[in-house]
C-alpha atoms as one frame of an Amber mdcrd trajectory, in Angstrom:
protein
   7.857  26.626   7.035  11.509  25.573   7.258  12.244  25.194   3.552  16.007
  24.897   3.990  15.631  21.969   6.380  13.126  20.360   4.029  15.578  20.721
   1.129  18.360  19.190   3.222  16.203  16.175   4.087  15.095  15.881   0.459
  18.711  15.902  -0.750  19.698  13.193   1.742  16.643  11.162   0.768  17.580
  11.267  -2.927  21.195  10.317  -2.239  20.056   7.357  -0.140  17.505   6.389
  -2.796  20.235   6.363  -5.448  21.794   3.396  -3.612  18.699   1.329  -4.461
  19.803   1.460  -8.120  22.846  -0.689  -7.294  21.121  -4.083  -6.720  19.474
  -3.987 -10.199  22.917  -3.256 -11.681  24.185  -6.420  -9.962  21.206  -8.398
 -11.282  21.816  -7.072 -14.793  25.508  -8.077 -14.694  24.710 -11.508 -13.196
  22.120 -12.323 -15.876  24.029 -10.407 -18.586  20.821  -8.774 -19.817  22.633
  -5.675 -21.130  20.477  -3.162 -19.249  22.884  -2.107 -16.522  23.355   1.240
 -18.327  19.787   2.307 -17.430  20.449   1.881 -13.711  23.961   3.355 -13.860
  22.464   6.441 -15.506  19.606   6.586 -12.994  22.082   6.173 -10.111  24.201
   9.081 -11.348  21.223  11.365 -12.032  19.613  10.670  -8.637  22.855  10.943
  -6.653  24.012  14.165  -8.324  20.569  15.806  -8.010  20.372  14.877  -4.339
  23.899  16.176  -3.721  23.196  19.491  -5.464  20.024  19.969  -3.395  21.813
  19.048  -0.135  25.079  20.930  -0.590  23.868  24.554  -0.130  21.892  23.689
   3.027  23.902  20.870   4.598  24.753  22.935   7.694  21.153  23.937   8.446
  19.892  22.571  11.776  16.341  23.384  12.883  13.525  21.500  14.554  10.774
  20.459  12.195   7.205  21.607  12.764   4.056  19.651  12.012   3.503  21.481
   8.714   7.059  20.634   7.668   6.231  16.997   8.379   3.244  17.056   6.041
   5.289  18.554   3.214   8.200  16.130   3.690   5.834  13.157   3.773   4.200
  14.145   0.474   7.533  15.005  -1.146   8.872  11.606  -0.032   6.417   9.813
  -2.325   6.266  12.349  -5.159  10.033  12.807  -5.565  10.878   9.120  -5.204
   8.082   8.295  -7.644   9.584  10.675 -10.214  13.197   9.538  -9.785  12.105
   5.911  -9.562  10.800   6.317 -13.104  14.217   7.264 -14.528  15.514   3.693
 -15.218  12.236   2.826 -16.940  12.663   5.805 -19.270  16.364   5.175 -19.973
  15.915   1.457 -20.661  15.302   0.334 -24.243  13.110  -2.552 -23.012  10.655
  -1.289 -22.001  11.249   2.237 -23.279   8.376   3.947 -21.496   7.049   7.461
 -21.971   7.270   9.863 -19.042   3.614   9.270 -18.097   3.963   5.478 -18.288
   7.249   5.413 -16.367   5.956   7.643 -13.568   2.730   5.615 -13.417   4.691
   2.347 -13.097   7.090   3.819 -10.539   4.344   5.322  -8.355   2.298   2.150
  -8.674   5.285   0.233  -7.326   6.217   2.599  -4.503   2.608   3.008  -3.335
   2.224  -0.814  -3.628  -0.771  -0.334  -5.921   0.383  -2.948  -8.414  -1.329
  -1.448 -11.474   0.897  -1.833 -14.518   1.112  -0.318 -17.981   3.439  -3.095
 -19.166   2.694  -6.189 -21.210   5.061  -8.971 -22.250   6.478  -9.007 -18.725
   7.911 -12.540 -19.127  10.380 -11.364 -21.779  11.554  -8.181 -20.015  15.198
  -7.997 -18.834  15.775  -9.584 -15.402  17.091  -6.305 -13.991  13.884  -4.466
 -14.919  11.775  -7.284 -13.460  13.788  -7.190 -10.241  13.588  -3.394 -10.044
   9.779  -3.392 -10.259   9.580  -5.851  -7.375  12.139  -3.901  -5.351  10.137
  -0.689  -5.769   7.164  -2.343  -4.101   9.262  -3.746  -1.275  10.822  -0.366
  -0.516   7.412   1.292  -0.745   5.937  -1.248   1.669   8.651  -0.530   4.217
   8.057   3.191   3.781   4.338   2.686   4.345   4.874   0.816   7.607   7.223
   3.435   9.009   4.891   6.181   7.755   1.755   4.630   9.247   3.188   3.536
  12.573   5.902   6.095  13.274   5.419   9.280  11.203   1.692  10.009  10.710
   0.854   9.698  14.437   3.416  12.448  15.092   1.445  14.632  12.664  -1.780
  13.754  14.463  -3.383  11.878  11.579  -3.615   8.421  10.055  -5.155   5.111
  10.965  -2.581   4.315  13.629  -3.277   7.529  15.541  -6.903   6.500  15.777
  -5.982   2.909  16.482  -3.611   3.513  19.380  -5.670   6.212  21.007  -8.887
   4.283  21.090  -8.314   0.530  21.232  -7.668  -1.674  24.235  -4.788  -4.059
  24.552  -1.121  -3.835  23.681  -1.367  -1.137  21.022  -2.462   1.744  23.196
   1.021   3.217  23.714   2.069   6.261  21.698   5.062   4.415  20.299   5.998
   0.758  20.081   9.363   1.691  21.581  10.333   4.968  23.264  12.149   6.482
  20.277  10.936   6.793  16.705  14.253   5.453  15.396  13.883   2.368  17.584
  10.314   1.971  16.361  11.428   2.136  12.729  14.259  -0.333  13.407  11.911
  -2.829  15.081   9.470  -2.601  12.171  12.324  -3.067   9.709  13.380  -6.314
  11.405   9.821  -7.662  11.335   9.308  -6.643   7.702  12.636  -8.172   6.660
  11.930 -11.385   8.607   8.541 -11.801   6.920  10.155 -11.212   3.509  12.902
 -13.798   4.097  10.413 -16.357   5.416   8.113 -15.774   2.424  11.002 -16.077
  -0.077  12.224 -19.332   1.500   8.674 -20.690   1.417   8.281 -19.879  -2.285
  11.702 -21.334  -3.094  10.962 -24.550  -1.216   7.603 -24.801  -3.033   9.252
 -24.807  -6.453   9.837 -21.212  -7.567  13.242 -20.275  -8.921  15.289 -18.197
  -6.471  14.785 -15.105  -8.650  10.991 -15.529  -8.705  10.894 -16.410  -4.996
  12.718 -13.226  -3.988  10.730 -11.057  -6.406   7.356 -12.399  -5.324   8.240
 -12.256  -1.626   8.947  -8.535  -2.116   5.511  -7.869  -3.591   3.653 -10.277
  -1.279   4.848  -8.792   2.011   4.458  -5.263   0.598   0.865  -6.133  -0.453
   1.907  -4.925  -3.883   0.906  -7.427  -6.527   3.607  -6.923  -9.157   4.772
 -10.217 -10.654   7.618 -11.330 -12.888   5.092 -13.042 -15.178   2.111 -11.814
 -17.182  -0.037 -14.584 -15.684   0.870 -13.469 -12.133   0.596 -16.307  -9.582
  -1.409 -18.311 -12.104   1.874 -18.874 -13.993   3.027 -21.393 -11.362  -0.280
 -23.317 -11.160   0.699 -24.636  -7.723  -1.680 -25.053  -4.782   1.299 -25.011
  -2.401   2.613 -21.700  -3.721  -0.892 -20.219  -3.562  -1.292 -21.396   0.048
   2.032 -19.791   1.037   1.070 -16.608  -0.778  -2.363 -16.520   0.895  -0.820
 -16.924   4.354   1.673 -14.106   3.875  -0.919 -11.798   2.267  -3.184 -12.295
   5.292  -0.493 -11.549   7.892   1.058  -8.682   5.910  -2.296  -6.873   5.872
  -2.485  -7.156   9.679  -1.447  -4.257  11.913   2.333  -4.466  12.268   2.019
  -3.374  15.887   0.443  -6.768  16.584   3.424  -8.469  14.916   5.732  -6.348
  17.054   4.090  -7.487  20.262   3.998 -11.102  19.090   7.744 -10.835  18.543
   8.337  -9.034  21.855   6.028 -11.172  24.029   6.405 -14.524  22.207   2.612
 -14.863  22.148  -0.158 -14.705  19.548  -3.150 -14.451  21.901  -3.412 -10.681
  21.480  -4.263 -11.138  17.786  -7.523 -12.850  18.673  -8.368 -10.262  21.324
  -8.016  -7.407  18.847 -11.400  -6.167  17.479  -9.953  -5.013  14.156  -8.217
  -8.365  13.561 -11.417 -10.253  14.383 -13.439  -8.149  11.947 -10.717  -8.414
   9.279 -10.652 -12.227   9.435 -14.456 -12.250   9.477 -14.622 -10.218   6.228
 -12.160 -12.548   4.475 -13.997 -15.671   5.669 -17.481 -14.405   4.758 -16.556
 -13.133   1.285 -14.587 -16.333   0.566 -17.565 -18.520   1.502 -20.002 -16.510
  -0.640 -17.583 -16.582  -3.585 -16.948 -20.305  -3.276 -20.649 -21.217  -3.157
 -21.394 -18.876  -6.085 -18.645 -20.491  -8.207 -19.874 -23.982  -7.316 -23.526
 -23.038  -7.880 -22.820 -21.590 -11.325 -20.533 -24.553 -12.167 -17.717 -22.176
 -13.081 -15.176 -24.610 -11.588 -15.241 -27.991  -9.901 -15.865 -27.787  -6.108
 -12.203 -28.199  -5.047 -11.018 -25.747  -7.707 -13.767 -23.324  -6.651 -12.504
 -23.384  -3.062  -8.880 -22.900  -4.120  -9.555 -20.002  -6.485 -12.118 -18.269
  -4.278  -9.898 -18.208  -1.161  -6.838 -16.983  -3.060  -8.612 -14.323  -5.111
 -10.690 -13.007  -2.193  -7.607 -12.633   0.008  -5.640 -11.081  -2.855  -8.301
  -8.510  -3.764  -9.638  -7.785  -0.252  -6.137  -7.156   1.140  -5.457  -4.966
  -1.959  -2.524  -7.147  -3.063  -3.745  -7.773  -6.599  -2.151 -11.126  -7.473
  -4.318 -13.332  -9.686  -4.796 -16.993 -10.480  -8.071 -16.416 -12.334  -9.785
 -13.696 -14.332 -12.168 -12.629 -11.564 -13.429  -9.738 -13.727 -15.343 -12.297
 -15.797 -16.689 -14.390 -12.931 -20.489 -14.787 -12.944 -23.174 -12.817 -11.101
 -22.181 -10.229  -8.518 -18.744 -11.680  -7.733 -16.478  -9.153  -9.534 -18.330
  -6.241  -7.947 -18.374  -7.854  -4.477 -14.644  -8.602  -4.496 -13.881  -5.105
  -5.703 -16.004  -3.542  -2.949 -14.198  -5.679  -0.342 -10.998  -3.855  -1.328
 -12.504  -0.591  -0.048 -12.132  -1.949   3.492  -8.608  -3.101   2.585  -6.042
  -4.026   5.207  -5.744  -3.156   8.871  -4.403   0.181  10.097  -0.616   0.132
  10.366  -0.198  -2.497   7.659   1.015  -2.410   4.061  -2.580  -2.914   2.881
  -4.533  -0.170   1.127  -8.198   0.817   1.271  -9.969   2.839   3.950  -8.656
   0.430   6.620 -10.733  -2.189   8.402 -10.961  -0.297  11.696 -12.667   2.666
  10.047 -15.256   0.409   8.392 -15.848  -1.335  11.736 -16.417   1.989  13.521
 -18.751   3.224  10.767 -20.859   0.067  11.161 -20.907   0.411  14.948 -21.932
   4.058  14.668 -24.685   3.091  12.210 -25.941   0.443  14.634 -25.988   3.025
  17.442 -28.122   5.390  15.355 -30.632   2.595  14.722 -30.782   1.817  18.455
 -31.331   5.509  19.216 -34.485   5.413  17.085 -35.806   2.682  19.356 -34.490
   4.244  22.600 -34.311   8.033  21.987 -33.223   8.909  25.538 -30.687   6.138
  26.028 -26.948   6.771  26.266 -25.442   4.204  23.912 -21.641   4.299  23.629
 -19.752   2.907  20.634 -17.214   0.396  21.900 -14.193  -1.442  20.547 -13.766
  -4.439  22.784 -14.781  -3.103  26.197 -13.535   0.436  25.676 -15.891   3.243
  24.594 -14.867   5.353  21.605 -15.089   9.120  21.901 -17.377  11.078  19.618
 -14.317  13.036  18.431 -12.841   9.865  16.974 -16.137   8.894  15.345 -16.370
  12.367  13.796 -12.846  11.929  12.398 -13.810   8.573  10.894 -16.921   9.985
   9.273 -14.918  12.969   8.038 -12.400  10.652   6.425 -15.156   8.539   4.852
 -16.909  11.636   3.477 -13.752  13.079   1.926 -12.781   9.640   0.556 -16.180
   9.375  -1.140 -16.075  12.933  -2.518 -12.547  12.422  -3.899 -13.687   9.151
  -5.484 -16.633  10.850  -7.206 -14.565  13.815  -8.456 -11.899  11.527  -9.916
 -14.538   9.264 -11.430 -16.079  12.251 -13.225 -12.603  13.373 -14.344 -11.842
   9.940 -15.808 -15.212   9.793 -17.539 -14.289  13.168 -19.015 -11.231  11.605
 -20.640 -13.488   9.245 -22.605 -13.381   6.056 -20.511 -16.510   3.939 -20.117
 -18.249   3.817 -16.735 -17.056   0.376 -15.601 -13.433   1.082 -16.539 -13.452
   4.552 -14.956 -15.171   3.415 -11.745 -12.881   0.453 -11.209  -9.709   2.321
 -12.227 -10.333   5.058  -9.645 -11.225   2.465  -6.999  -8.153   0.370  -7.801
  -5.842   3.410  -7.635  -7.392   5.050  -4.566  -7.455   1.739  -2.665  -3.941
   0.832  -3.917  -5.381  -2.395  -5.309  -4.064  -2.607  -8.889  -6.312  -4.761
 -11.095  -9.664  -3.292 -12.049 -12.597  -4.201 -14.263 -13.395  -3.399 -17.880
 -10.428  -2.161 -19.917  -8.094  -2.178 -16.880  -8.749  -5.761 -15.814  -5.336
  -6.836 -17.159  -3.248  -3.667 -17.565  -3.497   0.130 -17.832  -1.344   0.564
 -20.927  -4.266   1.432 -23.223  -5.477   4.398 -21.147  -4.866   7.916 -22.406
  -2.117   9.963 -20.706  -4.529  12.308 -18.936  -6.229   9.334 -17.278  -2.848
   7.964 -16.182  -1.867  11.253 -14.508  -5.225  11.390 -12.715  -4.676   7.846
 -11.473  -1.142   8.732 -10.307  -2.706  11.415  -8.115  -5.303   8.910  -6.891
  -2.571   6.428  -5.921  -0.822   9.111  -3.876  -4.085  10.144  -2.216  -4.854
   6.561  -1.239  -1.383   5.865   0.108  -1.187   9.117   2.084  -4.562   8.609
   3.783  -6.112  11.435   1.693  -5.816  14.240   4.262  -1.996  14.261   4.258
  -2.009  15.285   0.595  -5.168  17.408   0.519  -3.983  19.621   3.388  -1.290
  20.995   1.050  -4.041  22.430  -1.161  -5.519  24.593   1.606  -4.495  28.292
   1.812  -4.245  28.023   5.622  -1.391  25.520   5.321   0.853  28.037   3.542
   0.101  31.040   5.773   2.810  32.114   8.174
């Protein structure tokens, strides 16, 4: 393990991250909210710490190994989550405890969108902006991680996706160099954000709200500058814009790259994962709409509007709300919550297990049923017209098994802290799937949970964002052996 190189990268990372404290300072001065001191302090602390880590090892030059990559990837989220919490602890409004500040910071950076805060409407503008910015930066980090970094480590949804699917995504990299790949993704991510912000602004949001909500929409984050989330605006146009950008932001960014490069959208509809993803959203939306109409919860038009928005928001793991879905009738809260386990597509800012894994699990299940009927038949699992190797299917089942075991262990741990079953189950699911809103006592916010539960959920958010294995591998003795 090249610890000196890792420390050098970590120091540079912290110094770069300190720069992200400057925009909130500008917002604070512009709105004269008197909270610039929190970000000035956080800027100084982060910059100086990064410099002190970097200085002793700044001349070290060594090639990184795969194990170094795992450690750097995990440290990326853990360290930024900790230092991202500093302004929230220094600020007098809200003056959060260490557990609450780290929870809020990690929730933002992992684009989970779970919050411990209430009275969001009256918070200083700089704090509101900072929360949204955390999600936007986290979303960009996720895209680069999923599409450029994890495949180099041999793990992650994109590794599976590129190796085994037909069409334009089969290359090892979108462009020949990882830096070019990251740059291309940055342009796409920024373009989507600008387009989303302009759409919100044109639809009636203030410029501040439009920018803030575009950050969390494209990042599939779910933080809002209002307690009532998207319901605050009560605008069908804003909800339609939000729905559109949630849908495309949870799509594999490789598909966006090729749409941009080839000036065509046909490859979207030829992609098996995209087809299945749209099918899930359409089916769950239809069931929800008919259930709301049948139970006379809303009028028919209102039922359609709320069902489409809430299904897309929950299933893509964004977490915006225009209605209290936790109190919808019948099976709807549970069904929407389960849809979030599939989450977004591989290589997107969405959370969950990823749609392609769910699709392959279903196809494998169908093959096993067919084998009962035709025991001697050779029945390949295919995506499109291309057969999937058994090695890939084993990896998918391995991921699903570990995901389920982690879920159960964390559920038991939360129950051990005194939470009721519904709250514990949904809190773990919301954190592990990077969804945000849950059911029971966490339907609105997480502020009332005990500190032990919050730390457990912080770990769950990291596990979900790092595709489970990336974090768990650090806990194996073999990883640390020379």
